[in-house]
Amino acid sequence: MLHEKLIRDIEQVVGPAGLITDAERMQSYLSDWRNAYSGKAAMVVRPASTEEVAAVVRLCHQAAVAVVPQGGNTGLCGGSIPDQSGAQVVLSLTRMNAIRAVDTGNETITVEAGVILQNLQEAAAEVGRLFPLSLGAEGSCTVGGILATNAGGTAVLRYGNMRDLTLGLEVVLPDGQIWNGLRGLRKDNTGYDLKHLFIGAEGTLGIITAAVLKLYPAPRSTTTAWVALPSTEAAIELIALMRGQCGDRLTGFEMMSRQSVEFVVNHVAGCNDLFAQVYPWYVLIEVSDTLADAGLAQMLETALADAFEREIVLDAVIASNETQVAGLWAIREGISEAQNHEGPSLKHDISVPVSSIPAFIEAADQRLLEVFPGVRIVAYGHVGDGNLHYNISKPVGSEDAPFKAQAEAIMQVIYDATLQFSGSISAEHGLGQSKREAAVRYKDPLELQLMQAIKTTLDPAGLMNPGKVL
Ligand code: FAD
Ligand code: 2HG
Ligand code: ZN
């Protein structure tokens, strides 16, 4: 009954184009990219403006109905998926996809939450600028989603994560008020910086409807290399060497284990091994410059020659054209998809200090293989940020069910090792529903208490994405 009235009221606001109640049409909003999480909803609402979002949230607030914000639904920890009650409202921002303004003098772009990351990158390129955030899901993930998860990706090393790239936000609060914080200011010391509450909050404090984001000069030259290494220690030495020789031109430094690359070669069409020999670790290195003739290839070759001499590099190839560059990135970005072909992937997007990466991997590998012999460790990631995707696949030839039943115990071994090295259990993907309980075990109780106090202040009725984060 309640939902029938709410549906009618919401339809008045968004019109028939903005409302889905048909079970079949709702399906794609109710499970995630990997089919790892699924839920039910009373309806999916797709508002087309900030005012419509505010009116819908106000109606839900009055009816005490929970709202689950959703963007491209590419998140990896179930944050955008409703619970099983069928009582929650999924609020999809995908119709709010306008580029509101580009200010090249201020080096900013103002975009709505539903803009797809790739479209944002293209809009920046049209005015000769770069929007630097880049990740495998960029063809589907949205500004709202990457802000709500404070996404990272492969260019954080040089440009930072979403938090670093954001100057202002527009947010619909849990009671339906609109906070207009769309300021394009690089300096503003007038008290608490409220935008940072909503960035990384995974939709638990309000709905992000628009943002002012930073633009950078577009690089005019880029050089990309694929490098084989003997060990993870070598990767840490190599990144220090690269930083020393290339400075800020070092844009990407992605490390991958042999297991990660092997999954891609086996499962992703068009991806092949680049060397005749098999090596334990690989790194994809990218350097870029705003000058067209910055001599990057020479710079990279000199640095790699130095690394060969020090025996921290075993083999290397520098891409000589766009197709080869795309081929190298396809191997790196193909790991997520390739791992899906090997059964369930248990994902752990941990971070530790960069210098502790080798010791973390050694400790975690050893403990894990002792307790769970045969599991396949798929370790890769943004090593310059200290962020590893320490993912696990089941032993060859084993069944999914017993492996899934061990997920909790496997996670504990990995997170215990993370804690030992003063790391974080989530560097990129957030807590969502998958790491909510783990956070209670691994996060400082005082920090959790402060987070709960903020949640209660902004959302006293607990209607914003309940069951996620806290
Ligand atoms: P969704 O999945 O729809 O939502 C994610 C969370 O944000 C949910 O909690 C949701 O409730 C909330 N949310 C969505 N929109 C809003 C809004 N407007 N207001 C408030 N809350 C909102 N992440 C990285 O950081 N680095 C990577 O390199 C990376 N690579 C990836 C590669 C692949 C192949 C895939 C599938 C994912 C990858 N991700 C990566 C995960 C990443 O979290 C998401 O791709 C992206 O940040 C989520 O955007 P989305 O629009 O799909 O959000
Ligand atoms: C990446 O860096 C993403 O490729 C996804 O963050 C990682 O699928 C994963 O575990
Ligand atoms: Zn990542």
XYZ file of C-alpha atoms and ligand atoms in Angstrom:
534
model
C 0.000 0.000 0.000
C 2.698 2.381 1.133
C 4.759 1.589 -1.907
C 1.786 2.093 -4.222
C 1.340 5.650 -2.968
C 5.096 6.281 -3.057
C 5.256 4.961 -6.624
C 2.437 7.312 -7.666
C 4.061 10.300 -5.957
C 7.474 9.547 -7.444
C 5.962 9.118 -10.908
C 4.502 12.609 -10.560
C 8.065 13.876 -10.094
C 10.049 11.889 -12.659
C 7.368 10.917 -15.193
C 7.042 7.429 -16.695
C 10.509 7.627 -18.302
C 12.098 7.977 -14.881
C 10.448 5.038 -13.141
C 10.841 1.275 -13.479
C 8.631 -1.101 -11.499
C 8.517 -3.999 -13.940
C 10.488 -6.923 -12.442
C 12.215 -7.848 -15.682
C 13.303 -4.288 -16.498
C 14.584 -3.817 -12.953
C 16.845 -6.889 -13.188
C 20.022 -5.211 -14.480
C 19.916 -2.762 -11.550
C 19.632 -5.526 -8.973
C 22.834 -7.490 -9.429
C 26.403 -6.408 -9.932
C 28.888 -6.778 -12.775
C 30.246 -10.110 -11.493
C 26.917 -11.461 -10.263
C 28.538 -11.612 -6.843
C 25.695 -9.602 -5.204
C 21.992 -9.433 -5.914
C 18.956 -7.928 -4.221
C 15.338 -6.833 -4.682
C 13.803 -3.359 -4.899
C 10.404 -1.686 -4.682
C 11.315 0.366 -7.765
C 14.172 1.855 -9.736
C 13.953 5.634 -10.066
C 15.910 7.533 -12.726
C 15.591 11.281 -12.104
C 16.779 13.693 -14.797
C 17.734 16.726 -12.652
C 18.989 17.680 -9.195
C 15.530 19.032 -8.344
C 13.976 15.671 -9.271
C 16.549 13.814 -7.142
C 15.744 16.121 -4.219
C 11.986 15.633 -4.602
C 12.350 11.825 -4.803
C 14.639 11.707 -1.743
C 12.212 13.939 0.162
C 9.316 11.590 -0.656
C 11.350 8.553 0.415
C 12.358 10.348 3.617
C 8.707 11.142 4.412
C 7.740 7.511 3.761
C 10.776 6.191 5.724
C 11.917 4.197 2.710
C 15.629 3.502 2.189
C 17.435 4.751 -0.933
C 20.317 2.963 -2.681
C 22.235 5.297 -5.022
C 23.557 3.694 -8.169
C 25.765 4.835 -11.039
C 27.250 2.472 -13.601
C 26.908 -0.469 -11.203
C 30.543 -1.474 -11.779
C 31.536 -1.343 -8.095
C 33.231 -4.437 -6.725
C 31.857 -4.729 -3.193
C 28.074 -4.669 -3.545
C 27.624 -0.998 -2.559
C 25.074 -0.205 -5.255
C 22.912 -3.295 -4.760
C 19.762 -3.194 -2.564
C 19.095 -5.746 0.171
C 16.721 -8.719 -0.116
C 13.688 -7.008 1.463
C 12.248 -5.612 -1.771
C 11.440 -2.448 0.197
C 14.357 -0.242 -0.901
C 14.399 2.238 -3.782
C 17.297 2.110 -6.237
C 18.080 5.657 -7.340
C 20.000 5.542 -10.605
C 21.802 8.743 -11.630
C 22.480 7.673 -15.218
C 20.037 10.160 -16.791
C 21.884 13.066 -15.175
C 24.641 13.040 -17.770
C 25.234 16.687 -18.719
C 28.589 18.433 -18.878
C 27.403 21.655 -17.231
C 30.446 23.873 -17.803
C 34.072 23.887 -18.899
C 36.282 26.688 -17.566
C 39.698 26.446 -19.219
C 40.912 29.574 -17.387
C 40.210 27.886 -14.055
C 41.216 24.460 -15.424
C 37.928 22.930 -14.255
C 34.966 21.021 -15.626
C 31.539 20.845 -13.975
C 29.713 17.592 -14.624
C 26.607 15.785 -13.458
C 26.845 12.556 -11.480
C 25.669 10.292 -14.300
C 28.416 11.292 -16.759
C 30.405 8.213 -17.768
C 34.110 8.560 -16.975
C 35.145 7.995 -20.593
C 32.792 10.768 -21.766
C 34.340 13.062 -19.170
C 37.834 12.206 -20.439
C 36.667 12.933 -24.011
C 35.084 16.258 -23.024
C 38.402 17.283 -21.449
C 40.322 16.181 -24.557
C 38.051 18.328 -26.757
C 39.439 21.443 -25.062
C 43.032 20.170 -25.110
C 42.985 19.079 -21.488
C 43.309 15.839 -19.562
C 40.975 14.429 -16.965
C 43.482 11.962 -15.574
C 41.489 9.330 -13.660
C 41.679 6.091 -15.622
C 40.470 2.587 -14.784
C 39.291 -0.600 -16.462
C 35.582 0.193 -16.015
C 35.853 3.729 -17.461
C 33.454 2.949 -20.321
C 30.632 2.316 -17.792
C 31.425 3.835 -14.397
C 30.030 7.280 -13.587
C 31.228 10.441 -11.886
C 28.882 9.781 -8.935
C 30.240 6.252 -8.485
C 33.915 7.167 -8.755
C 33.375 10.000 -6.269
C 31.356 7.869 -3.859
C 34.110 5.217 -3.868
C 37.002 7.706 -4.128
C 38.231 5.637 -7.079
C 41.918 5.379 -7.913
C 43.119 3.495 -10.983
C 46.300 3.601 -12.972
C 47.265 7.302 -12.930
C 47.050 8.011 -9.188
C 50.837 7.917 -9.038
C 50.991 11.240 -10.845
C 47.576 12.866 -10.473
C 46.006 11.428 -7.310
C 42.631 9.768 -6.718
C 39.126 11.283 -7.008
C 39.504 13.097 -3.709
C 42.550 14.891 -5.111
C 40.776 15.738 -8.366
C 37.660 17.328 -6.870
C 37.103 20.997 -6.019
C 33.360 21.147 -5.410
C 30.224 19.024 -5.048
C 26.461 19.332 -5.270
C 24.735 16.867 -2.952
C 21.138 15.989 -2.130
C 21.050 15.341 1.609
C 19.065 12.461 3.146
C 16.097 14.745 3.940
C 15.980 16.126 0.387
C 17.779 19.445 0.927
C 20.197 20.436 -1.832
C 23.712 21.436 -0.729
C 25.274 23.561 -3.451
C 28.999 23.256 -2.856
C 29.872 23.566 -6.550
C 32.789 25.909 -5.958
C 35.782 25.788 -8.280
C 38.200 27.032 -5.618
C 41.665 25.674 -4.999
C 41.837 27.504 -1.703
C 38.936 27.794 0.735
C 39.682 27.662 4.440
C 36.259 28.539 5.799
C 35.955 25.643 8.204
C 35.407 21.922 7.658
C 35.826 20.828 4.048
C 32.439 19.140 3.722
C 32.906 17.692 0.244
C 35.377 15.189 1.686
C 32.594 13.670 3.809
C 30.669 12.640 0.703
C 33.689 11.504 -1.324
C 34.301 7.875 -0.381
C 31.057 7.640 1.656
C 29.623 5.108 -0.828
C 26.230 6.825 -0.864
C 25.660 6.513 2.891
C 25.507 10.272 3.579
C 23.697 11.679 0.547
C 23.356 11.637 -3.217
C 26.090 13.360 -5.211
C 24.412 15.083 -8.172
C 27.259 17.143 -9.686
C 30.925 17.992 -9.208
C 33.582 20.532 -10.157
C 36.669 18.567 -11.182
C 40.250 19.572 -11.989
C 41.668 19.536 -15.506
C 45.321 19.140 -16.468
C 47.331 19.954 -19.599
C 46.981 17.130 -22.137
C 50.195 15.151 -22.620
C 51.598 15.427 -26.162
C 53.964 12.483 -25.866
C 53.697 9.158 -24.069
C 55.990 6.137 -23.974
C 54.983 2.753 -22.619
C 57.126 -0.247 -21.718
C 56.560 -3.838 -20.598
C 59.265 -5.072 -18.274
C 60.089 -8.456 -16.699
C 61.437 -8.552 -13.150
C 62.986 -11.212 -10.935
C 61.155 -10.201 -7.739
C 58.865 -7.743 -5.993
C 61.939 -6.193 -4.331
C 63.157 -5.379 -7.846
C 59.847 -3.580 -8.547
C 60.346 -1.307 -5.541
C 63.937 -0.550 -6.606
C 62.786 0.049 -10.170
C 60.079 2.533 -9.270
C 62.569 4.543 -7.186
C 64.995 4.524 -10.115
C 62.253 5.588 -12.559
C 61.112 8.391 -10.276
C 64.690 9.582 -9.922
C 65.283 9.611 -13.681
C 61.856 10.604 -15.047
C 60.471 12.678 -12.164
C 56.796 13.576 -12.518
C 56.750 12.172 -16.043
C 56.234 8.738 -14.473
C 52.474 8.330 -14.967
C 51.876 4.597 -14.583
C 53.688 1.762 -12.824
C 51.521 -1.349 -12.695
C 52.956 -4.596 -11.329
C 51.564 -8.037 -12.232
C 52.472 -11.545 -11.081
C 53.014 -14.320 -13.633
C 49.727 -15.893 -12.493
C 47.823 -12.698 -13.332
C 49.351 -12.462 -16.809
C 48.831 -16.180 -17.425
C 45.091 -15.860 -16.754
C 44.891 -13.020 -19.314
C 46.888 -14.894 -21.955
C 44.655 -17.934 -21.454
C 41.308 -16.139 -21.446
C 41.391 -12.761 -23.175
C 41.295 -12.866 -26.977
C 44.206 -11.056 -28.636
C 46.404 -10.973 -25.500
C 49.659 -12.919 -25.795
C 52.909 -13.311 -23.900
C 55.439 -10.708 -24.960
C 58.589 -12.623 -24.091
C 59.621 -16.144 -25.127
C 60.556 -16.871 -21.528
C 58.302 -16.845 -18.483
C 59.200 -14.418 -15.636
C 57.851 -14.189 -12.066
C 56.822 -10.516 -12.206
C 56.041 -7.904 -14.844
C 55.613 -4.141 -14.766
C 53.851 -1.851 -17.216
C 55.557 1.553 -17.144
C 54.174 4.705 -18.701
C 55.901 8.089 -18.922
C 54.292 11.164 -20.444
C 55.058 14.826 -21.036
C 53.250 17.910 -22.274
C 56.067 18.501 -24.778
C 55.764 16.656 -28.091
C 59.545 16.111 -28.316
C 60.406 15.373 -24.708
C 62.761 12.509 -25.613
C 60.775 10.042 -23.530
C 61.876 6.888 -25.363
C 65.526 7.828 -24.820
C 64.821 8.630 -21.160
C 63.084 5.296 -20.593
C 65.792 3.365 -22.449
C 68.519 4.963 -20.342
C 66.659 4.187 -17.120
C 66.017 0.580 -18.198
C 69.654 0.106 -19.234
C 70.663 1.218 -15.762
C 68.142 -1.230 -14.287
C 69.515 -4.102 -16.450
C 72.989 -3.389 -15.130
C 71.719 -3.541 -11.559
C 69.934 -6.821 -12.435
C 66.557 -5.521 -11.321
C 65.193 -5.877 -14.876
C 65.470 -9.142 -16.821
C 63.797 -8.222 -20.109
C 61.941 -5.223 -21.548
C 60.118 -4.033 -24.617
C 59.112 -0.455 -25.452
C 55.890 -0.088 -27.458
C 56.571 1.548 -30.793
C 53.037 2.446 -31.901
C 49.498 3.045 -30.586
C 48.415 -0.528 -31.299
C 51.252 -1.916 -29.214
C 50.486 0.506 -26.386
C 46.832 -0.599 -26.421
C 48.014 -4.229 -26.404
C 50.083 -3.693 -23.241
C 47.206 -1.992 -21.433
C 44.826 -4.735 -22.598
C 46.906 -7.288 -20.691
C 46.876 -5.159 -17.541
C 43.190 -4.216 -17.739
C 42.192 -7.767 -18.732
C 43.112 -9.335 -15.386
C 39.724 -8.720 -13.677
C 37.793 -10.305 -16.527
C 40.289 -13.151 -17.007
C 40.075 -14.129 -13.356
C 36.292 -14.512 -13.680
C 36.914 -17.381 -16.116
C 38.664 -19.321 -13.352
C 35.628 -19.395 -11.030
C 34.874 -17.067 -8.130
C 37.570 -14.464 -7.470
C 38.040 -13.467 -3.862
C 39.066 -9.815 -4.073
C 41.219 -7.971 -1.553
C 42.171 -4.433 -2.612
C 44.638 -3.814 0.184
C 47.311 -1.158 0.657
C 50.531 -1.119 2.640
C 53.437 1.334 2.574
C 55.170 0.945 -0.811
C 58.366 -0.222 0.899
C 56.454 -3.059 2.650
C 54.993 -4.604 -0.514
C 57.632 -7.357 -0.891
C 57.429 -8.354 2.792
C 53.610 -8.288 2.703
C 53.483 -10.555 -0.358
C 56.012 -12.961 1.116
C 54.173 -13.198 4.453
C 50.675 -13.447 2.961
C 51.722 -16.004 0.282
C 53.420 -18.212 2.842
C 50.568 -18.221 5.390
C 47.905 -18.643 2.750
C 49.532 -21.577 0.999
C 50.192 -23.270 4.335
C 46.523 -23.141 5.334
C 44.889 -23.388 1.884
C 47.239 -25.425 -0.322
C 46.665 -25.075 -4.053
C 44.821 -21.733 -4.054
C 46.026 -19.480 -6.854
C 47.251 -16.041 -5.815
C 46.540 -13.348 -8.390
C 48.558 -10.400 -7.096
C 48.803 -7.233 -9.140
C 48.119 -3.552 -8.992
C 49.113 0.010 -8.483
C 52.372 -0.637 -6.739
C 53.443 3.028 -6.718
C 50.412 3.709 -4.501
C 51.172 0.727 -2.256
C 47.891 -0.764 -3.531
C 47.762 -4.443 -4.400
C 44.861 -6.469 -5.714
C 45.695 -9.602 -3.767
C 42.993 -11.756 -5.324
C 42.549 -15.496 -4.902
C 41.232 -18.172 -7.277
C 40.336 -21.729 -6.356
C 42.801 -24.630 -6.777
C 42.863 -26.123 -10.287
C 40.081 -28.655 -10.815
C 38.294 -27.957 -7.510
C 34.621 -27.059 -6.991
C 33.344 -23.516 -6.373
C 31.295 -24.260 -3.237
C 34.057 -25.487 -0.862
C 36.316 -22.657 -2.065
C 33.618 -20.032 -1.422
C 33.051 -21.532 2.026
C 36.685 -20.693 2.823
C 36.370 -17.066 1.690
C 36.072 -15.664 5.211
C 39.075 -17.606 6.518
C 41.183 -16.683 3.468
C 40.234 -13.035 3.921
C 41.297 -13.177 7.543
C 44.777 -14.441 6.687
C 45.211 -11.640 4.136
C 43.817 -8.866 6.320
C 45.893 -10.036 9.313
C 48.990 -9.683 7.119
C 47.753 -6.251 5.981
C 47.394 -5.154 9.590
C 50.864 -6.498 10.412
C 52.280 -4.049 7.862
C 50.061 -1.145 9.044
C 47.980 -1.309 5.882
C 44.347 -0.783 4.905
C 41.806 -3.470 3.985
C 40.466 -1.282 1.196
C 42.627 1.006 -0.905
C 40.206 1.503 -3.793
C 36.927 -0.336 -3.971
C 35.462 0.650 -0.603
C 33.706 -1.365 2.076
C 30.257 -1.700 0.450
C 28.594 -4.775 1.882
C 31.581 -7.083 1.403
C 33.946 -5.520 3.951
C 31.509 -3.963 6.389
C 32.059 -6.610 9.047
C 35.791 -6.833 8.396
C 36.020 -3.077 9.054
C 34.733 -3.664 12.574
C 37.585 -6.091 13.153
C 40.370 -4.209 11.379
C 39.563 -0.512 11.760
C 40.288 1.599 14.840
C 37.133 1.551 17.064
C 37.421 5.295 17.665
C 37.460 5.953 13.920
C 34.351 3.800 13.519
C 32.674 5.642 16.382
C 33.407 9.017 14.744
C 32.103 7.711 11.401
C 28.910 6.525 13.105
C 28.481 9.956 14.737
C 28.750 11.662 11.328
C 26.286 9.176 9.825
C 23.778 9.760 12.628
C 24.075 13.546 12.283
C 23.497 13.613 8.528
C 21.149 10.642 8.227
C 19.453 10.136 11.613
C 16.786 7.872 10.129
C 19.433 5.647 8.489
C 17.800 5.764 5.053
C 20.870 6.368 2.866
C 22.244 3.084 1.556
C 21.742 1.153 4.810
C 23.816 -1.973 5.308
C 26.806 -0.492 3.509
C 30.077 0.770 5.052
C 28.857 0.904 8.695
P 28.330 2.011 -8.705
O 28.940 0.679 -8.805
O 26.990 2.183 -9.283
O 28.288 2.451 -7.171
C 29.420 2.350 -6.354
C 29.104 2.966 -4.984
O 28.866 4.366 -5.120
C 27.839 2.411 -4.349
O 27.999 2.391 -2.955
C 26.755 3.419 -4.715
O 25.698 3.440 -3.796
C 27.552 4.713 -4.680
N 27.070 5.733 -5.614
C 26.966 5.646 -6.969
N 26.551 6.818 -7.482
C 26.390 7.658 -6.440
C 25.976 9.024 -6.313
N 25.662 9.749 -7.376
N 25.905 9.569 -5.071
C 26.231 8.851 -3.978
N 26.616 7.562 -4.034
C 26.709 6.982 -5.247
N 38.127 1.080 -8.881
C 39.257 1.773 -8.632
O 39.292 2.569 -7.696
N 40.377 1.597 -9.408
C 40.399 0.744 -10.451
O 41.421 0.583 -11.113
C 39.197 0.029 -10.754
N 39.145 -0.802 -11.814
C 38.003 -1.475 -12.074
C 37.993 -2.342 -13.166
C 36.848 -3.059 -13.470
C 36.863 -3.978 -14.659
C 35.688 -2.911 -12.657
C 34.437 -3.658 -12.961
C 35.703 -2.051 -11.571
C 36.853 -1.338 -11.249
N 36.917 -0.480 -10.156
C 38.069 0.221 -9.912
C 35.812 -0.395 -9.186
C 35.237 0.975 -9.057
O 34.771 1.171 -7.733
C 34.097 1.314 -9.971
O 34.375 0.978 -11.288
C 33.627 2.771 -9.909
O 34.280 3.567 -8.946
C 32.187 2.734 -9.544
O 31.456 3.597 -10.366
P 29.943 3.262 -10.740
O 29.390 4.476 -11.387
O 29.832 2.010 -11.473
O 29.300 3.120 -9.277
C 42.106 -2.919 -11.180
O 43.050 -2.272 -10.734
C 40.782 -2.797 -10.515
O 42.199 -3.602 -12.216
C 40.019 -4.097 -10.372
O 40.847 -2.092 -9.332
C 40.699 -5.071 -9.481
O 39.182 -6.799 -10.153
C 39.945 -6.393 -9.296
O 40.154 -7.000 -8.242
Zn 42.788 -1.199 -8.960
